[in-house]
Tab-separated table of C-alpha atoms in Angstrom:
chain	number	residue	atom	x	y	z
N	752	UNK	CA	2.405	-15.338	-5.945
N	753	UNK	CA	0.386	-17.746	-7.506
N	754	UNK	CA	-0.103	-17.182	-11.619
N	755	UNK	CA	-3.527	-16.006	-11.629
N	756	UNK	CA	-2.486	-12.999	-9.346
N	757	UNK	CA	1.484	-12.487	-10.726
N	758	UNK	CA	0.311	-9.335	-11.702
N	759	UNK	CA	-1.715	-8.271	-8.670
N	760	UNK	CA	-4.947	-8.911	-6.629
N	761	UNK	CA	-6.923	-6.119	-7.608
N	762	UNK	CA	-5.813	-6.685	-11.293
N	763	UNK	CA	-6.365	-10.451	-11.273
N	764	UNK	CA	-9.726	-10.602	-8.780
N	765	UNK	CA	-10.478	-7.102	-8.181
N	766	UNK	CA	-10.159	-7.901	-4.611
N	767	UNK	CA	-7.798	-6.395	-1.780
N	768	UNK	CA	-5.690	-8.888	0.790
N	769	UNK	CA	-3.968	-5.676	2.485
N	770	UNK	CA	-6.228	-6.067	6.000
N	771	UNK	CA	-8.288	-2.554	4.871
N	772	UNK	CA	-11.795	-2.479	6.253
N	773	UNK	CA	-13.822	-5.248	5.211
N	774	UNK	CA	-11.638	-7.444	3.424
N	775	UNK	CA	-11.997	-10.978	3.991
N	776	UNK	CA	-7.438	-11.709	4.532
N	777	UNK	CA	-4.357	-10.141	3.584
N	778	UNK	CA	-1.738	-12.060	1.634
N	779	UNK	CA	-0.449	-14.321	5.196
N	780	UNK	CA	-4.130	-15.833	4.361
N	781	UNK	CA	-2.277	-18.739	1.664
N	782	UNK	CA	1.119	-17.727	1.552
N	783	UNK	CA	2.191	-18.839	5.179
N	784	UNK	CA	4.626	-21.764	4.400
N	785	UNK	CA	7.644	-20.041	2.977
N	786	UNK	CA	11.016	-20.086	4.389
N	787	UNK	CA	11.982	-16.523	4.262
N	788	UNK	CA	11.718	-16.264	7.872
N	789	UNK	CA	9.263	-13.725	9.232
N	790	UNK	CA	8.482	-11.606	6.374
N	791	UNK	CA	7.332	-7.559	7.204
N	792	UNK	CA	5.922	-4.496	4.654
N	793	UNK	CA	7.446	-0.896	5.609
N	794	UNK	CA	5.080	2.126	4.342
N	795	UNK	CA	7.162	5.287	4.322
N	796	UNK	CA	5.377	8.493	3.396
N	797	UNK	CA	8.167	11.263	3.047
N	798	UNK	CA	8.004	14.607	2.195
N	799	UNK	CA	7.968	14.785	-1.551
N	800	UNK	CA	11.399	14.497	-3.438
N	801	UNK	CA	13.564	13.855	-0.144
N	802	UNK	CA	14.274	11.563	2.291
N	803	UNK	CA	12.364	12.599	5.700
N	804	UNK	CA	9.639	10.551	6.545
N	805	UNK	CA	6.633	12.350	7.410
N	806	UNK	CA	3.487	11.525	10.080
N	807	UNK	CA	1.336	14.146	9.446
N	808	UNK	CA	0.498	15.455	5.844
N	809	UNK	CA	-0.812	18.973	4.362
N	810	UNK	CA	-3.991	19.104	2.649
N	811	UNK	CA	-3.505	18.379	-1.173
N	812	UNK	CA	0.316	18.290	-1.281
N	813	UNK	CA	2.465	15.353	-2.990
N	814	UNK	CA	4.279	13.008	-1.211
N	815	UNK	CA	6.618	10.446	-1.870
N	816	UNK	CA	5.095	6.750	-0.760
N	817	UNK	CA	7.504	3.608	-0.437
N	818	UNK	CA	6.133	-0.125	0.293
N	819	UNK	CA	9.372	-2.178	1.460
N	820	UNK	CA	9.079	-6.255	1.701
N	821	UNK	CA	12.039	-6.999	4.306
N	822	UNK	CA	12.087	-11.247	5.469
N	823	UNK	CA	14.825	-12.759	7.827
N	824	UNK	CA	16.185	-16.003	6.133
N	825	UNK	CA	16.277	-17.130	2.729
N	826	UNK	CA	16.421	-15.636	-0.416
N	827	UNK	CA	12.973	-14.774	-2.518
N	828	UNK	CA	13.439	-15.167	-6.485
N	829	UNK	CA	10.542	-12.298	-6.030
N	830	UNK	CA	8.400	-9.968	-4.516
N	831	UNK	CA	4.829	-8.299	-4.798
N	832	UNK	CA	2.482	-6.134	-2.658
N	833	UNK	CA	-0.746	-3.898	-2.082
N	834	UNK	CA	-1.601	-1.131	-0.806
N	835	UNK	CA	-4.995	1.212	-0.118
N	836	UNK	CA	-5.312	3.920	1.433
N	837	UNK	CA	-8.851	4.490	3.558
N	838	UNK	CA	-10.381	7.846	5.637
N	839	UNK	CA	-9.949	6.763	9.628
N	840	UNK	CA	-13.149	8.043	10.839
N	841	UNK	CA	-15.722	7.574	9.135
N	842	UNK	CA	-13.330	4.175	7.102
N	843	UNK	CA	-14.027	5.231	4.146
N	844	UNK	CA	-11.503	4.450	0.764
N	845	UNK	CA	-9.415	7.629	-0.108
N	846	UNK	CA	-9.838	6.465	-4.155
N	847	UNK	CA	-7.018	7.748	-6.246
N	848	UNK	CA	-4.891	9.392	-4.971
N	849	UNK	CA	-1.842	7.806	-6.618
N	850	UNK	CA	0.475	9.467	-9.636
N	851	UNK	CA	4.243	8.831	-10.757
N	852	UNK	CA	4.285	4.940	-10.208
N	853	UNK	CA	7.152	2.803	-10.523
N	854	UNK	CA	7.812	0.739	-13.188
N	855	UNK	CA	7.284	-2.217	-10.810
N	856	UNK	CA	3.695	-0.352	-9.308
N	857	UNK	CA	0.519	-0.011	-10.934
N	858	UNK	CA	-3.068	1.116	-9.664
N	859	UNK	CA	-6.151	-0.096	-10.286
N	860	UNK	CA	-9.606	1.152	-8.824
N	861	UNK	CA	-12.215	-1.593	-8.687
N	862	UNK	CA	-15.436	-0.727	-10.141
N	863	UNK	CA	-18.174	-3.729	-9.033
N	864	UNK	CA	-18.155	-5.851	-5.365
N	865	UNK	CA	-17.543	-5.678	-2.592
N	866	UNK	CA	-14.282	-3.558	-2.972
N	867	UNK	CA	-16.127	-0.875	-4.876
N	868	UNK	CA	-14.215	2.762	-5.061
N	869	UNK	CA	-11.063	1.669	-3.505
N	870	UNK	CA	-8.239	2.144	-5.642
N	871	UNK	CA	-5.462	-0.546	-4.680
N	872	UNK	CA	-2.004	0.205	-5.983
N	873	UNK	CA	0.079	-3.434	-6.584
N	874	UNK	CA	3.022	-5.108	-8.493
N	875	UNK	CA	3.611	-4.736	-11.972
N	876	UNK	CA	4.066	-8.710	-12.614
N	877	UNK	CA	6.131	-10.136	-9.698
N	878	UNK	CA	9.436	-7.926	-9.138
N	879	UNK	CA	12.864	-8.795	-8.187
N	880	UNK	CA	12.771	-5.520	-6.009
N	881	UNK	CA	11.641	-5.512	-2.365
N	882	UNK	CA	10.855	-1.789	-2.523
N	883	UNK	CA	7.942	0.382	-4.610
N	884	UNK	CA	7.336	3.527	-5.056
N	885	UNK	CA	5.132	5.968	-6.188
N	886	UNK	CA	3.487	9.039	-5.489
N	887	UNK	CA	-0.060	10.725	-3.134
N	888	UNK	CA	-1.450	13.639	-3.214
N	889	UNK	CA	-2.979	14.486	-0.316
N	890	UNK	CA	-7.093	14.594	1.056
N	891	UNK	CA	-8.270	17.859	1.074
N	892	UNK	CA	-9.200	20.185	4.239
N	893	UNK	CA	-11.224	18.510	7.083
N	894	UNK	CA	-10.771	13.969	5.320
N	895	UNK	CA	-9.000	13.809	8.982
N	896	UNK	CA	-6.354	11.232	9.662
N	897	UNK	CA	-5.246	8.668	6.767
N	898	UNK	CA	-4.712	5.048	7.106
N	899	UNK	CA	-2.119	2.904	4.473
N	900	UNK	CA	-3.261	-0.395	4.463
N	901	UNK	CA	-0.203	-2.938	2.607
N	902	UNK	CA	0.671	-6.406	2.215
N	903	UNK	CA	3.525	-7.576	0.409
N	904	UNK	CA	4.943	-11.682	-0.462
N	905	UNK	CA	8.285	-12.978	-0.895
N	906	UNK	CA	7.640	-15.608	-3.704
N	907	UNK	CA	10.029	-18.386	-4.589
N	908	UNK	CA	8.617	-18.371	-8.311
N	909	UNK	CA	6.639	-21.658	-8.193
N	910	UNK	CA	3.672	-20.079	-10.005
N	911	UNK	CA	1.271	-20.563	-6.278
N	912	UNK	CA	1.657	-19.778	-2.689
N	913	UNK	CA	3.037	-22.724	-1.489
N	914	UNK	CA	6.177	-21.674	-0.653
N	915	UNK	CA	5.511	-18.082	-0.459
N	916	UNK	CA	5.404	-16.160	2.571
N	917	UNK	CA	3.506	-12.934	3.607
N	918	UNK	CA	3.307	-9.869	5.631
N	919	UNK	CA	0.863	-6.835	6.398
N	920	UNK	CA	1.121	-3.261	8.384
N	921	UNK	CA	-0.212	-0.021	8.344
N	922	UNK	CA	0.628	3.852	8.564
N	923	UNK	CA	-1.871	6.168	10.164
N	924	UNK	CA	-1.325	9.860	9.229
N	925	UNK	CA	-2.673	12.877	10.757
N	926	UNK	CA	-4.141	15.917	9.025
N	927	UNK	CA	-1.627	19.120	9.770
N	928	UNK	CA	-3.282	21.477	11.806
N	929	UNK	CA	-4.292	24.683	9.997
N	930	UNK	CA	-2.336	27.280	10.115
N	931	UNK	CA	-4.066	30.665	12.038
N	932	UNK	CA	-3.053	34.462	12.755
N	933	UNK	CA	-4.410	36.728	15.181
N	934	UNK	CA	-3.070	40.337	16.186
N	935	UNK	CA	-4.385	43.725	16.636
N	936	UNK	CA	-3.080	46.381	14.117
């Protein structure tokens, strides 16, 4: 991670590199030469307080959200990540729906330019851990499917993108169908 982005791309440049709509690049565009093998980014959504992954959300419910940066070789000195969430259709940013950020995570809502209105969770300084945890509050009923976009880096600590390696991924979660009851009395 270059020194200018060591505190996060949204914080350092009011920009996103997650692969979300209208972003011009991902972290892999610059961080591509490292010796860390294949870098993968795992996004997981859990029922709050459990290790039960979910693929659909109940509107207004709090969930645990985790981003893990994995690699297949080498020993990086640190890790970084960036994540944002969008409504799938129409493709619009959800805004600030994050809370309970781990100490290695911070959030930034961009208020100008191309990325205006997007809230990003990202690394809080270059982290030694490859796991980043936060909570996410599901949007209101009728939002439809949500797409999380994330990118992550394995870095060598030389304060440039030279020798770092990155990956990106996305996760789609659907809105749970509302329960209805009917009957005769």
